[in-house]
Amino acid sequence: MRLVPVYVLLSAVGLVGTWWFNLSSAAAGEDYLGGWFGTAASSSAAVDILVTGLAAAILMVVEGRRLGWRPWVLVLLVLGSFAIAVAFVFPLFLACREVTLSRRPAPITTGGPS
């Protein structure tokens, strides 16, 4: 559970940081998607976040199912990643995962063969 505050902080920074620039872009009347692929550097960053977001979405669905989370939660996580920000949703997922894992009983270990 020690990681939960770290993940929540990262999630908050991801939300504020991404939406500060999203709103600034909208206020300036910029072409948001055009900006993603406007230069070679921005195209590199766009591909980087898109591939990372897709991998995170797959991980969230697979791990969420393994942990027994409801399907609608998984749908919200995936949609939220692309509608809000992966930088917000993925650390939030990690925090929720830590909480879920901390509530499970510890596995019984035997210490190996005698």
mmCIF file with all atom_site columns, C-alpha atoms in Angstrom:
data_model
loop_
_atom_site.group_PDB
_atom_site.id
_atom_site.type_symbol
_atom_site.label_atom_id
_atom_site.label_alt_id
_atom_site.label_comp_id
_atom_site.label_asym_id
_atom_site.label_entity_id
_atom_site.label_seq_id
_atom_site.pdbx_PDB_ins_code
_atom_site.Cartn_x
_atom_site.Cartn_y
_atom_site.Cartn_z
_atom_site.occupancy
_atom_site.B_iso_or_equiv
_atom_site.pdbx_formal_charge
_atom_site.auth_seq_id
_atom_site.auth_comp_id
_atom_site.auth_asym_id
_atom_site.auth_atom_id
_atom_site.pdbx_PDB_model_num
ATOM 1   C CA . MET A 1 1   ? 0.000   0.000   0.000   1.00 0.00 ? 1   MET A CA 1
ATOM 2   C CA . ARG A 1 2   ? 3.029   2.300   0.213   1.00 0.00 ? 2   ARG A CA 1
ATOM 3   C CA . LEU A 1 3   ? 2.830   2.868   -3.540  1.00 0.00 ? 3   LEU A CA 1
ATOM 4   C CA . VAL A 1 4   ? -0.796  4.051   -3.518  1.00 0.00 ? 4   VAL A CA 1
ATOM 5   C CA . PRO A 1 5   ? 0.019   7.688   -2.611  1.00 0.00 ? 5   PRO A CA 1
ATOM 6   C CA . VAL A 1 6   ? 2.762   7.757   -5.245  1.00 0.00 ? 6   VAL A CA 1
ATOM 7   C CA . TYR A 1 7   ? 0.385   6.477   -7.937  1.00 0.00 ? 7   TYR A CA 1
ATOM 8   C CA . VAL A 1 8   ? -2.377  8.882   -6.872  1.00 0.00 ? 8   VAL A CA 1
ATOM 9   C CA . LEU A 1 9   ? 0.071   11.807  -7.003  1.00 0.00 ? 9   LEU A CA 1
ATOM 10  C CA . LEU A 1 10  ? 1.264   10.746  -10.467 1.00 0.00 ? 10  LEU A CA 1
ATOM 11  C CA . SER A 1 11  ? -2.345  10.434  -11.582 1.00 0.00 ? 11  SER A CA 1
ATOM 12  C CA . ALA A 1 12  ? -3.131  13.963  -10.372 1.00 0.00 ? 12  ALA A CA 1
ATOM 13  C CA . VAL A 1 13  ? -0.020  15.370  -12.066 1.00 0.00 ? 13  VAL A CA 1
ATOM 14  C CA . GLY A 1 14  ? -0.998  13.512  -15.250 1.00 0.00 ? 14  GLY A CA 1
ATOM 15  C CA . LEU A 1 15  ? -4.510  14.966  -15.171 1.00 0.00 ? 15  LEU A CA 1
ATOM 16  C CA . VAL A 1 16  ? -3.486  18.555  -14.445 1.00 0.00 ? 16  VAL A CA 1
ATOM 17  C CA . GLY A 1 17  ? -0.478  18.492  -16.739 1.00 0.00 ? 17  GLY A CA 1
ATOM 18  C CA . THR A 1 18  ? -2.237  17.086  -19.769 1.00 0.00 ? 18  THR A CA 1
ATOM 19  C CA . TRP A 1 19  ? -5.410  19.128  -19.418 1.00 0.00 ? 19  TRP A CA 1
ATOM 20  C CA . TRP A 1 20  ? -3.510  22.367  -18.832 1.00 0.00 ? 20  TRP A CA 1
ATOM 21  C CA . PHE A 1 21  ? -2.040  21.970  -22.294 1.00 0.00 ? 21  PHE A CA 1
ATOM 22  C CA . ASN A 1 22  ? -5.254  20.574  -23.826 1.00 0.00 ? 22  ASN A CA 1
ATOM 23  C CA . LEU A 1 23  ? -7.211  23.610  -22.658 1.00 0.00 ? 23  LEU A CA 1
ATOM 24  C CA . SER A 1 24  ? -4.396  25.972  -23.684 1.00 0.00 ? 24  SER A CA 1
ATOM 25  C CA . SER A 1 25  ? -4.421  24.408  -27.142 1.00 0.00 ? 25  SER A CA 1
ATOM 26  C CA . ALA A 1 26  ? -8.189  24.760  -27.429 1.00 0.00 ? 26  ALA A CA 1
ATOM 27  C CA . ALA A 1 27  ? -8.076  28.378  -26.227 1.00 0.00 ? 27  ALA A CA 1
ATOM 28  C CA . ALA A 1 28  ? -5.442  29.183  -28.853 1.00 0.00 ? 28  ALA A CA 1
ATOM 29  C CA . GLY A 1 29  ? -7.585  27.583  -31.565 1.00 0.00 ? 29  GLY A CA 1
ATOM 30  C CA . GLU A 1 30  ? -4.885  25.078  -32.457 1.00 0.00 ? 30  GLU A CA 1
ATOM 31  C CA . ASP A 1 31  ? -5.448  21.943  -34.518 1.00 0.00 ? 31  ASP A CA 1
ATOM 32  C CA . TYR A 1 32  ? -5.076  19.427  -31.677 1.00 0.00 ? 32  TYR A CA 1
ATOM 33  C CA . LEU A 1 33  ? -4.604  16.261  -33.745 1.00 0.00 ? 33  LEU A CA 1
ATOM 34  C CA . GLY A 1 34  ? -2.586  18.128  -36.335 1.00 0.00 ? 34  GLY A CA 1
ATOM 35  C CA . GLY A 1 35  ? -0.240  19.179  -33.563 1.00 0.00 ? 35  GLY A CA 1
ATOM 36  C CA . TRP A 1 36  ? 0.344   15.562  -32.627 1.00 0.00 ? 36  TRP A CA 1
ATOM 37  C CA . PHE A 1 37  ? 1.856   14.894  -36.036 1.00 0.00 ? 37  PHE A CA 1
ATOM 38  C CA . GLY A 1 38  ? 3.034   18.408  -36.957 1.00 0.00 ? 38  GLY A CA 1
ATOM 39  C CA . THR A 1 39  ? 6.758   17.696  -36.686 1.00 0.00 ? 39  THR A CA 1
ATOM 40  C CA . ALA A 1 40  ? 8.986   14.653  -36.567 1.00 0.00 ? 40  ALA A CA 1
ATOM 41  C CA . ALA A 1 41  ? 9.496   15.158  -32.807 1.00 0.00 ? 41  ALA A CA 1
ATOM 42  C CA . SER A 1 42  ? 5.787   15.489  -32.062 1.00 0.00 ? 42  SER A CA 1
ATOM 43  C CA . SER A 1 43  ? 5.063   12.488  -34.296 1.00 0.00 ? 43  SER A CA 1
ATOM 44  C CA . SER A 1 44  ? 7.587   10.462  -32.297 1.00 0.00 ? 44  SER A CA 1
ATOM 45  C CA . ALA A 1 45  ? 5.927   11.499  -29.026 1.00 0.00 ? 45  ALA A CA 1
ATOM 46  C CA . ALA A 1 46  ? 2.469   10.759  -30.477 1.00 0.00 ? 46  ALA A CA 1
ATOM 47  C CA . VAL A 1 47  ? 3.428   7.242   -31.568 1.00 0.00 ? 47  VAL A CA 1
ATOM 48  C CA . ASP A 1 48  ? 5.132   6.728   -28.201 1.00 0.00 ? 48  ASP A CA 1
ATOM 49  C CA . ILE A 1 49  ? 1.999   7.622   -26.209 1.00 0.00 ? 49  ILE A CA 1
ATOM 50  C CA . LEU A 1 50  ? -0.371  5.785   -28.559 1.00 0.00 ? 50  LEU A CA 1
ATOM 51  C CA . VAL A 1 51  ? 1.573   2.525   -28.345 1.00 0.00 ? 51  VAL A CA 1
ATOM 52  C CA . THR A 1 52  ? 2.060   2.918   -24.588 1.00 0.00 ? 52  THR A CA 1
ATOM 53  C CA . GLY A 1 53  ? -1.644  3.704   -24.194 1.00 0.00 ? 53  GLY A CA 1
ATOM 54  C CA . LEU A 1 54  ? -2.632  0.610   -26.140 1.00 0.00 ? 54  LEU A CA 1
ATOM 55  C CA . ALA A 1 55  ? -0.287  -1.573  -24.064 1.00 0.00 ? 55  ALA A CA 1
ATOM 56  C CA . ALA A 1 56  ? -1.670  0.002   -20.864 1.00 0.00 ? 56  ALA A CA 1
ATOM 57  C CA . ALA A 1 57  ? -5.248  -0.633  -22.026 1.00 0.00 ? 57  ALA A CA 1
ATOM 58  C CA . ILE A 1 58  ? -4.474  -4.295  -22.667 1.00 0.00 ? 58  ILE A CA 1
ATOM 59  C CA . LEU A 1 59  ? -2.759  -4.622  -19.285 1.00 0.00 ? 59  LEU A CA 1
ATOM 60  C CA . MET A 1 60  ? -5.650  -2.911  -17.472 1.00 0.00 ? 60  MET A CA 1
ATOM 61  C CA . VAL A 1 61  ? -8.214  -5.239  -19.038 1.00 0.00 ? 61  VAL A CA 1
ATOM 62  C CA . VAL A 1 62  ? -6.202  -8.429  -18.477 1.00 0.00 ? 62  VAL A CA 1
ATOM 63  C CA . GLU A 1 63  ? -5.150  -7.541  -14.936 1.00 0.00 ? 63  GLU A CA 1
ATOM 64  C CA . GLY A 1 64  ? -8.575  -6.140  -14.035 1.00 0.00 ? 64  GLY A CA 1
ATOM 65  C CA . ARG A 1 65  ? -10.243 -9.369  -15.136 1.00 0.00 ? 65  ARG A CA 1
ATOM 66  C CA . ARG A 1 66  ? -7.681  -11.398 -13.180 1.00 0.00 ? 66  ARG A CA 1
ATOM 67  C CA . LEU A 1 67  ? -8.481  -9.317  -10.093 1.00 0.00 ? 67  LEU A CA 1
ATOM 68  C CA . GLY A 1 68  ? -12.216 -9.805  -10.580 1.00 0.00 ? 68  GLY A CA 1
ATOM 69  C CA . TRP A 1 69  ? -13.102 -6.203  -11.412 1.00 0.00 ? 69  TRP A CA 1
ATOM 70  C CA . ARG A 1 70  ? -16.464 -5.553  -13.027 1.00 0.00 ? 70  ARG A CA 1
ATOM 71  C CA . PRO A 1 71  ? -16.428 -5.222  -16.832 1.00 0.00 ? 71  PRO A CA 1
ATOM 72  C CA . TRP A 1 72  ? -17.875 -1.686  -16.765 1.00 0.00 ? 72  TRP A CA 1
ATOM 73  C CA . VAL A 1 73  ? -14.892 -0.560  -14.656 1.00 0.00 ? 73  VAL A CA 1
ATOM 74  C CA . LEU A 1 74  ? -12.538 -1.889  -17.304 1.00 0.00 ? 74  LEU A CA 1
ATOM 75  C CA . VAL A 1 75  ? -14.482 -0.146  -20.067 1.00 0.00 ? 75  VAL A CA 1
ATOM 76  C CA . LEU A 1 76  ? -14.294 3.143   -18.139 1.00 0.00 ? 76  LEU A CA 1
ATOM 77  C CA . LEU A 1 77  ? -10.558 2.741   -17.644 1.00 0.00 ? 77  LEU A CA 1
ATOM 78  C CA . VAL A 1 78  ? -9.875  2.102   -21.327 1.00 0.00 ? 78  VAL A CA 1
ATOM 79  C CA . LEU A 1 79  ? -12.183 4.862   -22.541 1.00 0.00 ? 79  LEU A CA 1
ATOM 80  C CA . GLY A 1 80  ? -10.810 7.223   -19.911 1.00 0.00 ? 80  GLY A CA 1
ATOM 81  C CA . SER A 1 81  ? -7.269  6.564   -21.066 1.00 0.00 ? 81  SER A CA 1
ATOM 82  C CA . PHE A 1 82  ? -8.028  7.873   -24.512 1.00 0.00 ? 82  PHE A CA 1
ATOM 83  C CA . ALA A 1 83  ? -10.675 10.485  -23.619 1.00 0.00 ? 83  ALA A CA 1
ATOM 84  C CA . ILE A 1 84  ? -8.965  12.002  -20.570 1.00 0.00 ? 84  ILE A CA 1
ATOM 85  C CA . ALA A 1 85  ? -5.308  10.956  -20.520 1.00 0.00 ? 85  ALA A CA 1
ATOM 86  C CA . VAL A 1 86  ? -3.259  7.799   -20.138 1.00 0.00 ? 86  VAL A CA 1
ATOM 87  C CA . ALA A 1 87  ? -1.064  9.838   -17.766 1.00 0.00 ? 87  ALA A CA 1
ATOM 88  C CA . PHE A 1 88  ? -4.084  10.169  -15.457 1.00 0.00 ? 88  PHE A CA 1
ATOM 89  C CA . VAL A 1 89  ? -5.833  6.813   -15.824 1.00 0.00 ? 89  VAL A CA 1
ATOM 90  C CA . PHE A 1 90  ? -2.877  4.411   -15.787 1.00 0.00 ? 90  PHE A CA 1
ATOM 91  C CA . PRO A 1 91  ? -1.430  5.551   -12.430 1.00 0.00 ? 91  PRO A CA 1
ATOM 92  C CA . LEU A 1 92  ? -4.994  5.583   -11.052 1.00 0.00 ? 92  LEU A CA 1
ATOM 93  C CA . PHE A 1 93  ? -5.375  1.976   -12.242 1.00 0.00 ? 93  PHE A CA 1
ATOM 94  C CA . LEU A 1 94  ? -2.089  1.074   -10.528 1.00 0.00 ? 94  LEU A CA 1
ATOM 95  C CA . ALA A 1 95  ? -3.288  2.657   -7.256  1.00 0.00 ? 95  ALA A CA 1
ATOM 96  C CA . CYS A 1 96  ? -6.587  0.749   -7.421  1.00 0.00 ? 96  CYS A CA 1
ATOM 97  C CA . ARG A 1 97  ? -4.704  -2.446  -8.227  1.00 0.00 ? 97  ARG A CA 1
ATOM 98  C CA . GLU A 1 98  ? -2.494  -1.981  -5.151  1.00 0.00 ? 98  GLU A CA 1
ATOM 99  C CA . VAL A 1 99  ? -5.566  -1.487  -2.970  1.00 0.00 ? 99  VAL A CA 1
ATOM 100 C CA . THR A 1 100 ? -7.218  -4.604  -4.420  1.00 0.00 ? 100 THR A CA 1
ATOM 101 C CA . LEU A 1 101 ? -4.090  -6.694  -3.892  1.00 0.00 ? 101 LEU A CA 1
ATOM 102 C CA . SER A 1 102 ? -3.644  -5.444  -0.320  1.00 0.00 ? 102 SER A CA 1
ATOM 103 C CA . ARG A 1 103 ? -7.145  -6.653  0.559   1.00 0.00 ? 103 ARG A CA 1
ATOM 104 C CA . ARG A 1 104 ? -6.439  -10.215 -0.531  1.00 0.00 ? 104 ARG A CA 1
ATOM 105 C CA . PRO A 1 105 ? -5.273  -12.735 2.023   1.00 0.00 ? 105 PRO A CA 1
ATOM 106 C CA . ALA A 1 106 ? -1.559  -13.449 1.885   1.00 0.00 ? 106 ALA A CA 1
ATOM 107 C CA . PRO A 1 107 ? -0.694  -16.742 0.163   1.00 0.00 ? 107 PRO A CA 1
ATOM 108 C CA . ILE A 1 108 ? 0.424   -19.558 2.424   1.00 0.00 ? 108 ILE A CA 1
ATOM 109 C CA . THR A 1 109 ? 4.017   -20.546 1.789   1.00 0.00 ? 109 THR A CA 1
ATOM 110 C CA . THR A 1 110 ? 5.599   -23.724 3.054   1.00 0.00 ? 110 THR A CA 1
ATOM 111 C CA . GLY A 1 111 ? 9.254   -22.803 2.858   1.00 0.00 ? 111 GLY A CA 1
ATOM 112 C CA . GLY A 1 112 ? 10.061  -25.457 0.276   1.00 0.00 ? 112 GLY A CA 1
ATOM 113 C CA . PRO A 1 113 ? 10.463  -29.216 0.253   1.00 0.00 ? 113 PRO A CA 1
ATOM 114 C CA . SER A 1 114 ? 11.643  -31.042 3.405   1.00 0.00 ? 114 SER A CA 1
#
